[in-house]
Amino acid sequence: MSAPGLDSLPTLRESLEAHGLWAKKAFGQHFLLDLNITRKIARLARVGEGDHVIEVGPGPGGLTRALLETGARVTAIEKDERFAPLLGELAAATDRLTLVFGDALKSDEAALADGGPAHLVSNLPYNVGTPLLIKWLTGPWTPASLTLMFQREVADRITEGPGEDAYGRLGVIVQATTKADRVMDVPARAFIPPPKVDSAVVRLEPRADRPAPERLDALQAITAAAFGQRRKMLRASLKALGGEDLILAAGLDPQARAEVISIDGFLALADAWRARR
Ligand code: SAM
């Protein structure tokens, strides 16, 4: 469903040109100007009428337009104030877009969500994608779902499991808190300007049994130590946190390496560590 007014907007290229805007590297700007791609991302986000979406980094507003076309209400937070006039034109074409100018790393999502549930959807700026994800997964506010574009290599770290090359600390934290799927590959040439590497969209659904904050803190401490020295056996990398006794208490093999331990294994280590403190 198209909101009244959205259809009559100039193309994204025309809007950028009319406002004399170009991509700035410092803000991690790589734009998606092809509405077929942004519409596909909006479909993969599975949002629609009655949903509230928080979008980080609308930039020229291609993904924002696609999200609005689904009938969803969108609150978009953008750091680069050069985009205010262009995004203002988009906001004038619908009553479902709220614009906020500021740094998403410092924003209060509960306030942006206005006390209700909200879905996060973003073609993330590469330079702050991972810290934003950690903030959303470990902070006090839980999104209804997250549909996010990352560099392909980061998407692999998010979705790969034990024994796979990219499995590590990020994957454990993400998969302990959400069900994570890589849902779309996007080649570098799809962006203006093209980044050096390809990208992928991941969709994350928070788990009902996600660890409580204290358990998550313990999981972060355990994974930091275990993957800090990923080639070492756990009994060496976890020495300062309890070593062999801790690992046996968690029902694991002290000679195993972090890269083969399952999410449940890491949770057992986190629980054993908390029980001893
Ligand atoms: N959504 C647009 C698209 O798909 O064409 C732009 C995506 S571009 C990869 C990332 C956007 O995030 C840019 O508009 C950039 O200015 C914005 N951005 C960068 N850092 C930010 C931050 N800390 N908080 C909010 N927005 C940020």
PDB file of C-alpha atoms and ligand atoms in Angstrom:
ATOM      1  CA  MET A   1       0.000   0.000   0.000  1.00  0.00           C
ATOM      2  CA  SER A   2       1.403   3.397  -1.005  1.00  0.00           C
ATOM      3  CA  ALA A   3       0.918   6.352   1.271  1.00  0.00           C
ATOM      4  CA  PRO A   4      -0.667   9.345  -0.464  1.00  0.00           C
ATOM      5  CA  GLY A   5       2.057  11.549  -1.881  1.00  0.00           C
ATOM      6  CA  LEU A   6       4.901   9.020  -1.930  1.00  0.00           C
ATOM      7  CA  ASP A   7       4.306   8.209  -5.608  1.00  0.00           C
ATOM      8  CA  SER A   8       4.752  11.816  -6.683  1.00  0.00           C
ATOM      9  CA  LEU A   9       8.256  12.213  -5.208  1.00  0.00           C
ATOM     10  CA  PRO A  10      11.217  12.794  -7.520  1.00  0.00           C
ATOM     11  CA  THR A  11      13.587   9.844  -7.990  1.00  0.00           C
ATOM     12  CA  LEU A  12      16.343   9.433  -5.386  1.00  0.00           C
ATOM     13  CA  ARG A  13      18.977  10.520  -7.927  1.00  0.00           C
ATOM     14  CA  GLU A  14      16.967  13.652  -8.746  1.00  0.00           C
ATOM     15  CA  SER A  15      16.545  14.419  -5.030  1.00  0.00           C
ATOM     16  CA  LEU A  16      20.284  14.037  -4.350  1.00  0.00           C
ATOM     17  CA  GLU A  17      21.121  16.243  -7.299  1.00  0.00           C
ATOM     18  CA  ALA A  18      18.521  18.883  -6.455  1.00  0.00           C
ATOM     19  CA  HIS A  19      19.948  19.185  -2.931  1.00  0.00           C
ATOM     20  CA  GLY A  20      23.592  19.057  -4.064  1.00  0.00           C
ATOM     21  CA  LEU A  21      24.269  15.985  -1.883  1.00  0.00           C
ATOM     22  CA  TRP A  22      27.011  13.395  -2.246  1.00  0.00           C
ATOM     23  CA  ALA A  23      28.214  10.455  -0.110  1.00  0.00           C
ATOM     24  CA  LYS A  24      30.663  11.235   2.694  1.00  0.00           C
ATOM     25  CA  LYS A  25      33.108   8.502   3.690  1.00  0.00           C
ATOM     26  CA  ALA A  26      33.316   9.687   7.307  1.00  0.00           C
ATOM     27  CA  PHE A  27      29.632   8.807   7.796  1.00  0.00           C
ATOM     28  CA  GLY A  28      29.997   5.361   6.160  1.00  0.00           C
ATOM     29  CA  GLN A  29      27.696   6.467   3.332  1.00  0.00           C
ATOM     30  CA  HIS A  30      26.967   3.958   0.557  1.00  0.00           C
ATOM     31  CA  PHE A  31      23.499   4.565  -0.837  1.00  0.00           C
ATOM     32  CA  LEU A  32      20.922   2.174  -2.249  1.00  0.00           C
ATOM     33  CA  LEU A  33      19.159   4.043  -5.028  1.00  0.00           C
ATOM     34  CA  ASP A  34      17.509   1.009  -6.659  1.00  0.00           C
ATOM     35  CA  LEU A  35      13.990   0.748  -5.249  1.00  0.00           C
ATOM     36  CA  ASN A  36      13.793  -2.932  -6.278  1.00  0.00           C
ATOM     37  CA  ILE A  37      16.507  -3.689  -3.728  1.00  0.00           C
ATOM     38  CA  THR A  38      15.120  -1.490  -0.958  1.00  0.00           C
ATOM     39  CA  ARG A  39      11.613  -2.934  -1.521  1.00  0.00           C
ATOM     40  CA  LYS A  40      13.035  -6.444  -1.201  1.00  0.00           C
ATOM     41  CA  ILE A  41      14.694  -5.498   2.109  1.00  0.00           C
ATOM     42  CA  ALA A  42      11.385  -4.041   3.339  1.00  0.00           C
ATOM     43  CA  ARG A  43       9.640  -7.322   2.379  1.00  0.00           C
ATOM     44  CA  LEU A  44      12.298  -9.377   4.170  1.00  0.00           C
ATOM     45  CA  ALA A  45      11.762  -7.220   7.266  1.00  0.00           C
ATOM     46  CA  ARG A  46       8.152  -8.458   7.258  1.00  0.00           C
ATOM     47  CA  VAL A  47       6.709  -5.140   8.408  1.00  0.00           C
ATOM     48  CA  GLY A  48       3.476  -3.521   7.348  1.00  0.00           C
ATOM     49  CA  GLU A  49       0.480  -1.501   8.415  1.00  0.00           C
ATOM     50  CA  GLY A  50       0.283  -1.136  12.196  1.00  0.00           C
ATOM     51  CA  ASP A  51       4.037  -1.776  12.679  1.00  0.00           C
ATOM     52  CA  HIS A  52       6.520   0.778  13.940  1.00  0.00           C
ATOM     53  CA  VAL A  53       9.993   0.724  12.365  1.00  0.00           C
ATOM     54  CA  ILE A  54      13.093   2.469  13.653  1.00  0.00           C
ATOM     55  CA  GLU A  55      15.493   3.061  10.755  1.00  0.00           C
ATOM     56  CA  VAL A  56      19.087   4.083  11.425  1.00  0.00           C
ATOM     57  CA  GLY A  57      20.723   6.245   8.767  1.00  0.00           C
ATOM     58  CA  PRO A  58      17.995   7.019   6.194  1.00  0.00           C
ATOM     59  CA  GLY A  59      20.442   9.140   4.137  1.00  0.00           C
ATOM     60  CA  PRO A  60      18.668   9.939   0.838  1.00  0.00           C
ATOM     61  CA  GLY A  61      15.679   7.869   2.014  1.00  0.00           C
ATOM     62  CA  GLY A  62      15.520   4.947  -0.451  1.00  0.00           C
ATOM     63  CA  LEU A  63      14.960   2.308   2.226  1.00  0.00           C
ATOM     64  CA  THR A  64      12.729   4.755   4.103  1.00  0.00           C
ATOM     65  CA  ARG A  65      10.464   5.093   1.054  1.00  0.00           C
ATOM     66  CA  ALA A  66      10.222   1.296   0.701  1.00  0.00           C
ATOM     67  CA  LEU A  67       9.402   0.913   4.404  1.00  0.00           C
ATOM     68  CA  LEU A  68       6.710   3.595   4.175  1.00  0.00           C
ATOM     69  CA  GLU A  69       5.223   1.850   1.119  1.00  0.00           C
ATOM     70  CA  THR A  70       4.520  -1.206   3.309  1.00  0.00           C
ATOM     71  CA  GLY A  71       2.153   0.944   5.372  1.00  0.00           C
ATOM     72  CA  ALA A  72       4.443   0.909   8.446  1.00  0.00           C
ATOM     73  CA  ARG A  73       5.131   3.949  10.604  1.00  0.00           C
ATOM     74  CA  VAL A  74       8.829   4.911  10.498  1.00  0.00           C
ATOM     75  CA  THR A  75      11.034   6.797  12.936  1.00  0.00           C
ATOM     76  CA  ALA A  76      14.336   7.512  11.190  1.00  0.00           C
ATOM     77  CA  ILE A  77      17.497   8.697  12.963  1.00  0.00           C
ATOM     78  CA  GLU A  78      20.207  10.312  10.832  1.00  0.00           C
ATOM     79  CA  LYS A  79      23.535  11.771  11.953  1.00  0.00           C
ATOM     80  CA  ASP A  80      24.270  13.787   8.824  1.00  0.00           C
ATOM     81  CA  GLU A  81      22.165  16.946   9.011  1.00  0.00           C
ATOM     82  CA  ARG A  82      22.869  17.759   5.339  1.00  0.00           C
ATOM     83  CA  PHE A  83      19.979  15.368   4.621  1.00  0.00           C
ATOM     84  CA  ALA A  84      17.413  17.380   6.612  1.00  0.00           C
ATOM     85  CA  PRO A  85      15.856  19.286   3.647  1.00  0.00           C
ATOM     86  CA  LEU A  86      15.703  16.189   1.401  1.00  0.00           C
ATOM     87  CA  LEU A  87      14.230  13.989   4.156  1.00  0.00           C
ATOM     88  CA  GLY A  88      11.873  16.841   5.061  1.00  0.00           C
ATOM     89  CA  GLU A  89      10.329  16.511   1.583  1.00  0.00           C
ATOM     90  CA  LEU A  90       9.764  12.806   2.208  1.00  0.00           C
ATOM     91  CA  ALA A  91       8.195  13.531   5.611  1.00  0.00           C
ATOM     92  CA  ALA A  92       5.870  16.062   3.949  1.00  0.00           C
ATOM     93  CA  ALA A  93       4.578  13.340   1.607  1.00  0.00           C
ATOM     94  CA  THR A  94       3.293  11.134   4.442  1.00  0.00           C
ATOM     95  CA  ASP A  95       2.051  11.420   8.019  1.00  0.00           C
ATOM     96  CA  ARG A  96       3.891   8.219   9.040  1.00  0.00           C
ATOM     97  CA  LEU A  97       7.519   9.446   9.064  1.00  0.00           C
ATOM     98  CA  THR A  98       9.219  10.985  12.097  1.00  0.00           C
ATOM     99  CA  LEU A  99      12.735  12.349  11.592  1.00  0.00           C
ATOM    100  CA  VAL A 100      15.324  12.559  14.349  1.00  0.00           C
ATOM    101  CA  PHE A 101      18.790  14.040  13.765  1.00  0.00           C
ATOM    102  CA  GLY A 102      21.499  12.641  16.031  1.00  0.00           C
ATOM    103  CA  ASP A 103      23.864   9.765  16.723  1.00  0.00           C
ATOM    104  CA  ALA A 104      22.214   6.327  16.885  1.00  0.00           C
ATOM    105  CA  LEU A 105      25.031   5.147  19.170  1.00  0.00           C
ATOM    106  CA  LYS A 106      23.767   7.588  21.796  1.00  0.00           C
ATOM    107  CA  SER A 107      20.037   7.376  21.123  1.00  0.00           C
ATOM    108  CA  ASP A 108      17.452   5.997  23.541  1.00  0.00           C
ATOM    109  CA  GLU A 109      15.533   3.408  21.505  1.00  0.00           C
ATOM    110  CA  ALA A 110      12.790   3.012  24.118  1.00  0.00           C
ATOM    111  CA  ALA A 111      12.060   6.731  23.694  1.00  0.00           C
ATOM    112  CA  LEU A 112      12.242   6.479  19.874  1.00  0.00           C
ATOM    113  CA  ALA A 113       9.856   3.508  20.045  1.00  0.00           C
ATOM    114  CA  ASP A 114       7.475   5.699  22.025  1.00  0.00           C
ATOM    115  CA  GLY A 115       6.808   3.040  24.653  1.00  0.00           C
ATOM    116  CA  GLY A 116       5.603   0.414  22.160  1.00  0.00           C
ATOM    117  CA  PRO A 117       7.242  -2.392  20.192  1.00  0.00           C
ATOM    118  CA  ALA A 118       9.377  -1.439  17.203  1.00  0.00           C
ATOM    119  CA  HIS A 119      11.328  -3.227  14.477  1.00  0.00           C
ATOM    120  CA  LEU A 120      14.846  -2.107  13.581  1.00  0.00           C
ATOM    121  CA  VAL A 121      15.644  -1.912   9.879  1.00  0.00           C
ATOM    122  CA  SER A 122      18.830  -0.368   8.512  1.00  0.00           C
ATOM    123  CA  ASN A 123      21.401  -0.290   5.788  1.00  0.00           C
ATOM    124  CA  LEU A 124      23.946   0.279   8.533  1.00  0.00           C
ATOM    125  CA  PRO A 125      26.940   2.573   8.321  1.00  0.00           C
ATOM    126  CA  TYR A 126      29.869   0.119   8.224  1.00  0.00           C
ATOM    127  CA  ASN A 127      31.944   1.979  10.770  1.00  0.00           C
ATOM    128  CA  VAL A 128      29.373   1.644  13.575  1.00  0.00           C
ATOM    129  CA  GLY A 129      27.358  -1.437  12.558  1.00  0.00           C
ATOM    130  CA  THR A 130      28.804  -3.872  15.102  1.00  0.00           C
ATOM    131  CA  PRO A 131      28.694  -1.531  18.146  1.00  0.00           C
ATOM    132  CA  LEU A 132      25.079  -0.659  17.271  1.00  0.00           C
ATOM    133  CA  LEU A 133      24.164  -4.336  17.041  1.00  0.00           C
ATOM    134  CA  ILE A 134      25.764  -5.106  20.429  1.00  0.00           C
ATOM    135  CA  LYS A 135      23.909  -2.132  21.939  1.00  0.00           C
ATOM    136  CA  TRP A 136      20.561  -3.399  20.590  1.00  0.00           C
ATOM    137  CA  LEU A 137      21.135  -6.994  21.705  1.00  0.00           C
ATOM    138  CA  THR A 138      22.544  -6.368  25.163  1.00  0.00           C
ATOM    139  CA  GLY A 139      20.905  -3.069  26.146  1.00  0.00           C
ATOM    140  CA  PRO A 140      17.755  -2.556  28.211  1.00  0.00           C
ATOM    141  CA  TRP A 141      15.441  -2.201  25.164  1.00  0.00           C
ATOM    142  CA  THR A 142      14.588  -5.211  22.997  1.00  0.00           C
ATOM    143  CA  PRO A 143      13.518  -4.704  19.366  1.00  0.00           C
ATOM    144  CA  ALA A 144      10.649  -6.785  17.932  1.00  0.00           C
ATOM    145  CA  SER A 145      13.015  -7.828  15.093  1.00  0.00           C
ATOM    146  CA  LEU A 146      16.167  -6.575  13.374  1.00  0.00           C
ATOM    147  CA  THR A 147      16.722  -6.552   9.591  1.00  0.00           C
ATOM    148  CA  LEU A 148      20.172  -5.171   8.969  1.00  0.00           C
ATOM    149  CA  MET A 149      22.692  -4.798   6.152  1.00  0.00           C
ATOM    150  CA  PHE A 150      26.306  -5.626   7.037  1.00  0.00           C
ATOM    151  CA  GLN A 151      29.517  -6.242   5.160  1.00  0.00           C
ATOM    152  CA  ARG A 152      29.408  -9.889   4.030  1.00  0.00           C
ATOM    153  CA  GLU A 153      32.256 -10.819   6.383  1.00  0.00           C
ATOM    154  CA  VAL A 154      30.380  -9.391   9.401  1.00  0.00           C
ATOM    155  CA  ALA A 155      27.178 -11.178   8.288  1.00  0.00           C
ATOM    156  CA  ASP A 156      29.194 -14.423   8.319  1.00  0.00           C
ATOM    157  CA  ARG A 157      30.472 -13.714  11.837  1.00  0.00           C
ATOM    158  CA  ILE A 158      26.876 -13.117  12.941  1.00  0.00           C
ATOM    159  CA  THR A 159      25.354 -16.264  11.443  1.00  0.00           C
ATOM    160  CA  GLU A 160      28.081 -18.951  11.395  1.00  0.00           C
ATOM    161  CA  GLY A 161      28.159 -21.632  14.083  1.00  0.00           C
ATOM    162  CA  PRO A 162      30.735 -23.805  15.900  1.00  0.00           C
ATOM    163  CA  GLY A 163      33.449 -25.210  13.650  1.00  0.00           C
ATOM    164  CA  GLU A 164      32.838 -22.655  10.889  1.00  0.00           C
ATOM    165  CA  ASP A 165      35.552 -20.146   9.930  1.00  0.00           C
ATOM    166  CA  ALA A 166      33.823 -16.932  11.016  1.00  0.00           C
ATOM    167  CA  TYR A 167      32.371 -18.296  14.305  1.00  0.00           C
ATOM    168  CA  GLY A 168      33.437 -16.128  17.226  1.00  0.00           C
ATOM    169  CA  ARG A 169      32.367 -13.851  20.020  1.00  0.00           C
ATOM    170  CA  LEU A 170      29.901 -11.834  17.931  1.00  0.00           C
ATOM    171  CA  GLY A 171      28.134 -15.002  16.718  1.00  0.00           C
ATOM    172  CA  VAL A 172      27.782 -16.337  20.262  1.00  0.00           C
ATOM    173  CA  ILE A 173      26.243 -13.100  21.577  1.00  0.00           C
ATOM    174  CA  VAL A 174      23.923 -12.741  18.559  1.00  0.00           C
ATOM    175  CA  GLN A 175      22.801 -16.386  18.490  1.00  0.00           C
ATOM    176  CA  ALA A 176      22.316 -16.582  22.277  1.00  0.00           C
ATOM    177  CA  THR A 177      19.915 -13.655  22.082  1.00  0.00           C
ATOM    178  CA  THR A 178      18.274 -14.087  18.657  1.00  0.00           C
ATOM    179  CA  LYS A 179      17.460 -16.500  15.863  1.00  0.00           C
ATOM    180  CA  ALA A 180      19.790 -15.242  13.132  1.00  0.00           C
ATOM    181  CA  ASP A 181      19.385 -15.767   9.377  1.00  0.00           C
ATOM    182  CA  ARG A 182      21.301 -14.375   6.418  1.00  0.00           C
ATOM    183  CA  VAL A 183      18.429 -13.549   4.062  1.00  0.00           C
ATOM    184  CA  MET A 184      19.916 -11.630   1.112  1.00  0.00           C
ATOM    185  CA  ASP A 185      23.291 -11.099  -0.523  1.00  0.00           C
ATOM    186  CA  VAL A 186      23.907  -7.670  -2.015  1.00  0.00           C
ATOM    187  CA  PRO A 187      26.865  -7.078  -4.359  1.00  0.00           C
ATOM    188  CA  ALA A 188      29.080  -4.028  -3.826  1.00  0.00           C
ATOM    189  CA  ARG A 189      27.969  -2.620  -7.223  1.00  0.00           C
ATOM    190  CA  ALA A 190      24.405  -2.162  -5.886  1.00  0.00           C
ATOM    191  CA  PHE A 191      25.603   0.800  -3.774  1.00  0.00           C
ATOM    192  CA  ILE A 192      26.478   4.360  -4.767  1.00  0.00           C
ATOM    193  CA  PRO A 193      29.420   4.667  -4.304  1.00  0.00           C
ATOM    194  CA  PRO A 194      30.280   0.938  -4.232  1.00  0.00           C
ATOM    195  CA  PRO A 195      32.129  -0.155  -1.084  1.00  0.00           C
ATOM    196  CA  LYS A 196      35.243  -2.367  -1.367  1.00  0.00           C
ATOM    197  CA  VAL A 197      33.362  -5.494  -0.263  1.00  0.00           C
ATOM    198  CA  ASP A 198      30.018  -7.209  -0.832  1.00  0.00           C
ATOM    199  CA  SER A 199      27.215  -7.001   1.721  1.00  0.00           C
ATOM    200  CA  ALA A 200      24.444  -9.170   3.121  1.00  0.00           C
ATOM    201  CA  VAL A 201      21.175  -8.599   4.943  1.00  0.00           C
ATOM    202  CA  VAL A 202      20.592 -10.522   8.162  1.00  0.00           C
ATOM    203  CA  ARG A 203      17.278 -10.892   9.941  1.00  0.00           C
ATOM    204  CA  LEU A 204      17.359 -11.418  13.705  1.00  0.00           C
ATOM    205  CA  GLU A 205      14.415 -12.416  15.865  1.00  0.00           C
ATOM    206  CA  PRO A 206      14.916 -12.026  19.611  1.00  0.00           C
ATOM    207  CA  ARG A 207      14.563 -15.365  21.438  1.00  0.00           C
ATOM    208  CA  ALA A 208      11.909 -15.729  24.103  1.00  0.00           C
ATOM    209  CA  ASP A 209      14.549 -17.502  26.239  1.00  0.00           C
ATOM    210  CA  ARG A 210      17.229 -14.850  25.700  1.00  0.00           C
ATOM    211  CA  PRO A 211      19.644 -14.606  28.665  1.00  0.00           C
ATOM    212  CA  ALA A 212      18.793 -12.144  31.436  1.00  0.00           C
ATOM    213  CA  PRO A 213      21.209  -9.160  31.727  1.00  0.00           C
ATOM    214  CA  GLU A 214      23.467 -10.711  34.418  1.00  0.00           C
ATOM    215  CA  ARG A 215      23.759 -13.951  32.440  1.00  0.00           C
ATOM    216  CA  LEU A 216      24.548 -11.952  29.310  1.00  0.00           C
ATOM    217  CA  ASP A 217      27.270 -10.026  31.186  1.00  0.00           C
ATOM    218  CA  ALA A 218      28.834 -13.329  32.228  1.00  0.00           C
ATOM    219  CA  LEU A 219      28.567 -14.643  28.654  1.00  0.00           C
ATOM    220  CA  GLN A 220      30.362 -11.526  27.404  1.00  0.00           C
ATOM    221  CA  ALA A 221      33.191 -12.009  29.930  1.00  0.00           C
ATOM    222  CA  ILE A 222      33.584 -15.717  29.085  1.00  0.00           C
ATOM    223  CA  THR A 223      33.536 -15.217  25.304  1.00  0.00           C
ATOM    224  CA  ALA A 224      35.977 -12.275  25.512  1.00  0.00           C
ATOM    225  CA  ALA A 225      38.491 -14.506  27.308  1.00  0.00           C
ATOM    226  CA  ALA A 226      37.825 -17.652  25.247  1.00  0.00           C
ATOM    227  CA  PHE A 227      38.012 -15.997  21.816  1.00  0.00           C
ATOM    228  CA  GLY A 228      40.713 -13.503  22.907  1.00  0.00           C
ATOM    229  CA  GLN A 229      43.045 -16.496  22.508  1.00  0.00           C
ATOM    230  CA  ARG A 230      40.974 -18.634  20.148  1.00  0.00           C
ATOM    231  CA  ARG A 231      43.796 -20.976  19.121  1.00  0.00           C
ATOM    232  CA  LYS A 232      44.505 -21.919  22.737  1.00  0.00           C
ATOM    233  CA  MET A 233      42.734 -24.678  24.654  1.00  0.00           C
ATOM    234  CA  LEU A 234      39.980 -23.442  26.961  1.00  0.00           C
ATOM    235  CA  ARG A 235      41.939 -24.465  30.053  1.00  0.00           C
ATOM    236  CA  ALA A 236      44.576 -21.871  29.054  1.00  0.00           C
ATOM    237  CA  SER A 237      42.328 -19.112  27.712  1.00  0.00           C
ATOM    238  CA  LEU A 238      39.946 -19.359  30.702  1.00  0.00           C
ATOM    239  CA  LYS A 239      42.692 -19.785  33.304  1.00  0.00           C
ATOM    240  CA  ALA A 240      42.008 -16.459  35.021  1.00  0.00           C
ATOM    241  CA  LEU A 241      38.260 -17.203  35.195  1.00  0.00           C
ATOM    242  CA  GLY A 242      38.538 -20.654  36.821  1.00  0.00           C
ATOM    243  CA  GLY A 243      40.427 -22.796  34.310  1.00  0.00           C
ATOM    244  CA  GLU A 244      39.939 -26.555  34.288  1.00  0.00           C
ATOM    245  CA  ASP A 245      37.582 -26.653  37.319  1.00  0.00           C
ATOM    246  CA  LEU A 246      35.231 -24.164  35.685  1.00  0.00           C
ATOM    247  CA  ILE A 247      35.258 -26.007  32.363  1.00  0.00           C
ATOM    248  CA  LEU A 248      34.554 -29.382  34.015  1.00  0.00           C
ATOM    249  CA  ALA A 249      31.743 -27.800  36.062  1.00  0.00           C
ATOM    250  CA  ALA A 250      30.209 -26.682  32.738  1.00  0.00           C
ATOM    251  CA  GLY A 251      30.450 -30.262  31.446  1.00  0.00           C
ATOM    252  CA  LEU A 252      33.012 -29.384  28.752  1.00  0.00           C
ATOM    253  CA  ASP A 253      36.407 -30.696  27.692  1.00  0.00           C
ATOM    254  CA  PRO A 254      39.253 -28.475  29.035  1.00  0.00           C
ATOM    255  CA  GLN A 255      41.302 -29.341  25.965  1.00  0.00           C
ATOM    256  CA  ALA A 256      38.667 -28.044  23.520  1.00  0.00           C
ATOM    257  CA  ARG A 257      39.168 -24.725  21.716  1.00  0.00           C
ATOM    258  CA  ALA A 258      36.642 -21.883  21.767  1.00  0.00           C
ATOM    259  CA  GLU A 259      35.834 -22.281  18.066  1.00  0.00           C
ATOM    260  CA  VAL A 260      34.118 -25.663  18.600  1.00  0.00           C
ATOM    261  CA  ILE A 261      32.054 -24.788  21.681  1.00  0.00           C
ATOM    262  CA  SER A 262      28.300 -24.439  21.059  1.00  0.00           C
ATOM    263  CA  ILE A 263      26.134 -21.540  22.248  1.00  0.00           C
ATOM    264  CA  ASP A 264      24.734 -23.824  24.989  1.00  0.00           C
ATOM    265  CA  GLY A 265      28.307 -24.706  25.957  1.00  0.00           C
ATOM    266  CA  PHE A 266      29.193 -21.032  26.394  1.00  0.00           C
ATOM    267  CA  LEU A 267      25.998 -20.460  28.389  1.00  0.00           C
ATOM    268  CA  ALA A 268      26.963 -23.387  30.651  1.00  0.00           C
ATOM    269  CA  LEU A 269      30.399 -21.781  31.153  1.00  0.00           C
ATOM    270  CA  ALA A 270      28.760 -18.425  31.943  1.00  0.00           C
ATOM    271  CA  ASP A 271      26.459 -20.108  34.490  1.00  0.00           C
ATOM    272  CA  ALA A 272      29.317 -22.045  36.108  1.00  0.00           C
ATOM    273  CA  TRP A 273      31.341 -18.819  36.357  1.00  0.00           C
ATOM    274  CA  ARG A 274      28.454 -16.888  37.921  1.00  0.00           C
ATOM    275  CA  ALA A 275      27.844 -19.716  40.418  1.00  0.00           C
ATOM    276  CA  ARG A 276      31.449 -19.378  41.639  1.00  0.00           C
ATOM    277  CA  ARG A 277      31.563 -15.606  42.080  1.00  0.00           C
TER     278      ARG A 277
HETATM  279  N1  SAM B   1      19.691   4.167   4.236  1.00  0.00           N
HETATM  280  C1  SAM B   1      20.438   4.821   3.180  1.00  0.00           C
HETATM  281  C2  SAM B   1      20.472   3.929   1.962  1.00  0.00           C
HETATM  282  O1  SAM B   1      20.250   2.727   2.127  1.00  0.00           O
HETATM  283  O2  SAM B   1      20.753   4.441   0.873  1.00  0.00           O
HETATM  284  C3  SAM B   1      21.851   5.201   3.634  1.00  0.00           C
HETATM  285  C4  SAM B   1      22.707   4.073   4.125  1.00  0.00           C
HETATM  286  S1  SAM B   1      24.394   4.519   4.450  1.00  0.00           S
HETATM  287  C5  SAM B   1      25.175   2.929   4.376  1.00  0.00           C
HETATM  288  C6  SAM B   1      24.438   4.789   6.229  1.00  0.00           C
HETATM  289  C7  SAM B   1      23.689   6.012   6.727  1.00  0.00           C
HETATM  290  O3  SAM B   1      23.838   6.096   8.150  1.00  0.00           O
HETATM  291  C8  SAM B   1      24.178   7.343   6.189  1.00  0.00           C
HETATM  292  O4  SAM B   1      23.076   8.139   5.815  1.00  0.00           O
HETATM  293  C9  SAM B   1      24.925   7.977   7.361  1.00  0.00           C
HETATM  294  O5  SAM B   1      24.949   9.387   7.344  1.00  0.00           O
HETATM  295  C10 SAM B   1      24.152   7.432   8.539  1.00  0.00           C
HETATM  296  N2  SAM B   1      24.926   7.351   9.799  1.00  0.00           N
HETATM  297  C11 SAM B   1      26.265   7.137   9.956  1.00  0.00           C
HETATM  298  N3  SAM B   1      26.581   7.060  11.254  1.00  0.00           N
HETATM  299  C12 SAM B   1      25.415   7.259  11.945  1.00  0.00           C
HETATM  300  C13 SAM B   1      25.104   7.316  13.337  1.00  0.00           C
HETATM  301  N4  SAM B   1      26.035   7.122  14.274  1.00  0.00           N
HETATM  302  N5  SAM B   1      23.820   7.548  13.698  1.00  0.00           N
HETATM  303  C14 SAM B   1      22.848   7.723  12.751  1.00  0.00           C
HETATM  304  N6  SAM B   1      23.105   7.680  11.422  1.00  0.00           N
HETATM  305  C15 SAM B   1      24.361   7.453  11.021  1.00  0.00           C
END
